[in-house]
Short mmCIF file of C-alpha atoms in Angstrom, two decimals:
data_model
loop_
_atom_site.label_atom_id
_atom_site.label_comp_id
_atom_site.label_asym_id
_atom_site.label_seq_id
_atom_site.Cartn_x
_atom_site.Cartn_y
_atom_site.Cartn_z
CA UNK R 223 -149.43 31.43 60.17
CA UNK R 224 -148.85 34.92 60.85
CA UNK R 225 -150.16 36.95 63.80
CA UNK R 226 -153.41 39.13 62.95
CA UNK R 227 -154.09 41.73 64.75
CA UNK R 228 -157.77 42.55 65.61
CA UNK R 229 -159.29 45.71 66.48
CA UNK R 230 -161.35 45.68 69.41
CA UNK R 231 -165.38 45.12 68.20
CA UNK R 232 -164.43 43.87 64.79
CA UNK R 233 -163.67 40.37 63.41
CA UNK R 234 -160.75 39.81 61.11
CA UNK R 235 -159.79 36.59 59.61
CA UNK R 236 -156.32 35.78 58.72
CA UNK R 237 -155.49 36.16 54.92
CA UNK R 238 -151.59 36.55 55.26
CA UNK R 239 -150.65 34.36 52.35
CA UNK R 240 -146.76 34.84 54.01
CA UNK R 241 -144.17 31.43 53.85
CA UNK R 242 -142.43 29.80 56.56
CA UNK R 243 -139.09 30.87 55.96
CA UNK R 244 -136.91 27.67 55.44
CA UNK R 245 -134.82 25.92 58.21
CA UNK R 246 -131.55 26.71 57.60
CA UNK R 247 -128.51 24.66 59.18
CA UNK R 248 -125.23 25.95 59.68
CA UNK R 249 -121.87 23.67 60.27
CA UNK R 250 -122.24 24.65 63.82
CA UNK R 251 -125.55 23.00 64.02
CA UNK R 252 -124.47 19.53 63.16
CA UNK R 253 -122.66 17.48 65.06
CA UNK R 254 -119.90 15.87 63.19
CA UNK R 255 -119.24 12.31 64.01
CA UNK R 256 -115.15 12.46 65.07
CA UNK R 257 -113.84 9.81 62.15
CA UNK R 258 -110.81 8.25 63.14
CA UNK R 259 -107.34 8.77 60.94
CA UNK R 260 -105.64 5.28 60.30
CA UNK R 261 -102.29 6.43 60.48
CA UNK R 262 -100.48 5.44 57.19
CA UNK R 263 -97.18 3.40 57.70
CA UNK R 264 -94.77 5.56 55.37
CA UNK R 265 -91.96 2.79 53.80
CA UNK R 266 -88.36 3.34 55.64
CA UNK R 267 -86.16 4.26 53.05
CA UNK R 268 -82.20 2.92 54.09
CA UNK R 269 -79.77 5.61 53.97
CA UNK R 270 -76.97 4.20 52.13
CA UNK R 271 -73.27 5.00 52.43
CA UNK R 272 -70.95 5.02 49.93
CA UNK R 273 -67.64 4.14 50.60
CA UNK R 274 -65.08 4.35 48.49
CA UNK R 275 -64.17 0.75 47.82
CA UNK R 276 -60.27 0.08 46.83
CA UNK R 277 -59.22 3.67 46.96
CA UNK R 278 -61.50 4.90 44.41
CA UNK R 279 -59.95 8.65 45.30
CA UNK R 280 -56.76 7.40 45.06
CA UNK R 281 -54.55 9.35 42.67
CA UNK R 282 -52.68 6.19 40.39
CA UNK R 283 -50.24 6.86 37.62
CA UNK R 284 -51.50 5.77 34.63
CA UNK R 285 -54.73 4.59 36.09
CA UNK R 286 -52.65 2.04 37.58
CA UNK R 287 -49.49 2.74 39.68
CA UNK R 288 -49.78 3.96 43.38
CA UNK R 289 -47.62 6.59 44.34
CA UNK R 290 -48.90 6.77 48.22
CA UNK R 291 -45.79 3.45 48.56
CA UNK R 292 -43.12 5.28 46.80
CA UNK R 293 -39.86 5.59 49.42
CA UNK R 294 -37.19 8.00 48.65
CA UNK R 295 -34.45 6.53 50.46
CA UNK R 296 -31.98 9.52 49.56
CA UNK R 297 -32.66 12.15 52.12
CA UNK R 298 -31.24 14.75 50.08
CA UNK R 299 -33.02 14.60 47.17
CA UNK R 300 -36.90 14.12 49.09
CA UNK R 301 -37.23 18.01 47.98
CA UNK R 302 -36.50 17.31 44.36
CA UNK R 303 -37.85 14.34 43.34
CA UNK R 304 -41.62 14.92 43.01
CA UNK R 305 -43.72 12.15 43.12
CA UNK R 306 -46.54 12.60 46.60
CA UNK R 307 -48.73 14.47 47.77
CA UNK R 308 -49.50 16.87 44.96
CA UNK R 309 -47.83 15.95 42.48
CA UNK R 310 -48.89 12.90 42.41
CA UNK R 311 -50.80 13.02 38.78
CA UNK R 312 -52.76 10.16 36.41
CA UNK R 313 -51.25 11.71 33.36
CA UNK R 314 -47.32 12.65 33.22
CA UNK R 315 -48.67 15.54 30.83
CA UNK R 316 -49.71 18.88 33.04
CA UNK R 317 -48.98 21.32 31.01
CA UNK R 318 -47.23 23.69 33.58
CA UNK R 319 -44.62 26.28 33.18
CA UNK R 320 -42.07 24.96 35.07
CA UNK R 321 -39.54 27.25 33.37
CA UNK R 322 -40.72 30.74 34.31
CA UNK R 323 -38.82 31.03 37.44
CA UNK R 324 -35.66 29.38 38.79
CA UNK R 325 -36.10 25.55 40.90
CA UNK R 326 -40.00 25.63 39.85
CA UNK R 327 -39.03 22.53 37.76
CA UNK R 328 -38.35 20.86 41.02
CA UNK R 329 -42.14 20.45 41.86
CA UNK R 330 -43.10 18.81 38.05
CA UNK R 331 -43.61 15.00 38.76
CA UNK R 332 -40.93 13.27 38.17
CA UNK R 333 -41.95 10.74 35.37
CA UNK R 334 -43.42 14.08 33.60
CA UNK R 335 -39.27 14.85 33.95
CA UNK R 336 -38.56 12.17 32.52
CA UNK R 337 -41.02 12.15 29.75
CA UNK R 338 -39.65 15.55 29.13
CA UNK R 339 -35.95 14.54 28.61
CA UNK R 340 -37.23 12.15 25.84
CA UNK R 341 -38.20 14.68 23.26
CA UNK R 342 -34.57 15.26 22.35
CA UNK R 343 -32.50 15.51 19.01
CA UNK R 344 -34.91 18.10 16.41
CA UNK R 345 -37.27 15.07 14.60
CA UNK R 346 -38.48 14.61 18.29
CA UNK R 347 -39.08 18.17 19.30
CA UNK R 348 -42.79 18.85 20.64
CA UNK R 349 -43.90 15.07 20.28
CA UNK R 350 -45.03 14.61 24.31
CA UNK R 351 -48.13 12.49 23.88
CA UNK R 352 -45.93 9.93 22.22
CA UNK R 353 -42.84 10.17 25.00
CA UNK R 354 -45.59 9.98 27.37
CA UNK R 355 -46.86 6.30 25.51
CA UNK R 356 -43.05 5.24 25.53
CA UNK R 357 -42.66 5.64 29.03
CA UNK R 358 -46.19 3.98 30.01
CA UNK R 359 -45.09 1.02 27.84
CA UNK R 360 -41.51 1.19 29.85
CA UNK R 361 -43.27 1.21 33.35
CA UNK R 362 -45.52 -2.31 32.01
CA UNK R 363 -42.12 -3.64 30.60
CA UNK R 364 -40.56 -3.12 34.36
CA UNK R 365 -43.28 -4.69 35.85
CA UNK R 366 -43.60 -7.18 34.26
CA UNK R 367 -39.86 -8.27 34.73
CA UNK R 368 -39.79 -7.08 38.26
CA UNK R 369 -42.85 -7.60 39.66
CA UNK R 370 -42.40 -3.95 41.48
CA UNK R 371 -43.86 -0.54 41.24
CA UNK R 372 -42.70 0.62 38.31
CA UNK R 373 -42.86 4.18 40.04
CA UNK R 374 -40.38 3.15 42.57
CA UNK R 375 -38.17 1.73 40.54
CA UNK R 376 -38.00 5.11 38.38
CA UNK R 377 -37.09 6.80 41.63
CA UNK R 378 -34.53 4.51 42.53
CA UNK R 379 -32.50 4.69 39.35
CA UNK R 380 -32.18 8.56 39.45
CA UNK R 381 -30.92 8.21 43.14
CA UNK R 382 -28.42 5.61 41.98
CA UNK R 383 -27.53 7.38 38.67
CA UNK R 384 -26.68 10.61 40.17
CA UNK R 385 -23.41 11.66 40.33
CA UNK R 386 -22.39 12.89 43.49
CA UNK R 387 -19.08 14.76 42.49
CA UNK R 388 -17.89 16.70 39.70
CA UNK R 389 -14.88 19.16 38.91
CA UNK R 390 -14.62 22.65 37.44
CA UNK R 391 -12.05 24.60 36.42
CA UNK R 392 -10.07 26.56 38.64
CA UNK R 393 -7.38 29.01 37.46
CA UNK R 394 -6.59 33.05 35.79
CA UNK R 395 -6.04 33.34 31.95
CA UNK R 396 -3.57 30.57 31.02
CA UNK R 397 -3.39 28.28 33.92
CA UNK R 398 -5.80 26.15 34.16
CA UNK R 399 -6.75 23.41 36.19
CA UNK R 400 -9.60 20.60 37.31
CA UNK R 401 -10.64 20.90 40.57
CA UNK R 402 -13.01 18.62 42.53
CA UNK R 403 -16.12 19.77 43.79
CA UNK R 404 -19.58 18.67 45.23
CA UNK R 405 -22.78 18.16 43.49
CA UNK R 406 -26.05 19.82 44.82
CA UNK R 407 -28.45 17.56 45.22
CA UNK R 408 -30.69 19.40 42.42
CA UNK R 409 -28.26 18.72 39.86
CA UNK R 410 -27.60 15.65 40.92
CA UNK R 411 -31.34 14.63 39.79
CA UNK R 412 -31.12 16.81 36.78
CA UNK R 413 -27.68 14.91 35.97
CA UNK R 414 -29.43 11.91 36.01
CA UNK R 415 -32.22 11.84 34.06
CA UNK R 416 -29.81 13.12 31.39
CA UNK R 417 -27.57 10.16 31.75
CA UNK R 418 -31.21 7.71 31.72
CA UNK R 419 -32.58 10.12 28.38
CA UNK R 420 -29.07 9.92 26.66
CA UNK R 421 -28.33 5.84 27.42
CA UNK R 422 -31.83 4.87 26.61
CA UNK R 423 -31.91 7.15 23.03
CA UNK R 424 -28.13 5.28 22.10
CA UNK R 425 -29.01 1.90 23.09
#
């Protein structure tokens, strides 16, 4: 109850119809019972590593012929016939412009060369995707009788078919002679994948 105040000599009686005010608790008030955390066991997840199994990144002519093997065993012409490193290609079809500027057709592959030369004689101008389909069925023909990389054996026959001599003509107006001279080692390969293009179209 409340607290009545009485003046001295009089009675007073308490008539304070006033509430208790309610208890109120705060967070602080309560003690909280510490509940202990099961830790949870999260699953170990294996870090895998790919690996590239059989040379997945392995650049292979036609899907199938490695050119990471091929020897050039012609020291002269290792700057002319293209076949590593970059220009090693999975189509003999790039597309570059290998005829802008003077010795830039020495870094197109060398089958691509080849497959070039084939698109002779007017009825065959323009036709590449089917000189590229005779030459993939001429690498499976080789290796089949061979049992070789087709690639290599490419390289080998324009380092054997090469000439490595030729003559000009030497002389003022009215004498004239043939003299004998070298052949640079570009012509040489461009020599000889004329002589394969021209034997293989008259066979």
């Amino acid at each position: 109850c409340c607290v009545c105040v009485k003046a001295p000599g009089t009675t007073t009686s308490c008539t304070s119809t006033t509430k208790t005010p309610p208890l109120v608790f705060t967070m602080a008030d309560v003690e909280e019972t510490p509940v202990e955390e099961t830790p949870v066991e999260e699953p170990e997840v294996e870090e895998e590593e790919f690996v590239a199994v059989g040379g997945a990144t392995e650049v292979k002519l036609f899907g199938k012929w490695s050119f990471d093997d091929i020897e050039i065993r012609d020291i002269s012409l290792e700057d002319y016939i293209a076949c590593k490193g970059d220009h090693a290609v999975y189509l003999p079809h790039t597309a570059g412009r290998y005829q802008k500027k003077r010795f830039r057709k020495a870094s197109c592959p060398i089958v691509e060369r080849l497959v070039c030369c084939l698109m002779r004689r007017g009825r065959n101008n323009g036709k590449k995707l089917m000189a590229v389909r005779i030459v993939q069925h001429t690498l499976e023909i080789i290796h089949l009788l061979t049992d070789q990389n087709p690639v290599q054996v490419v390289v080998d026959a324009i380092i054997n078919s090469g000439p490595r001599e030729d003559s000009t003509r030497v002389g003022g107006a009215g004498v004239v002679r043939r003299q004998a001279v070298d052949m640079s080692p570009f012509r040489r390969v461009n020599y000889a994948l004329y002589l394969i293009a021209t034997g293989a179209r008259e066979a």
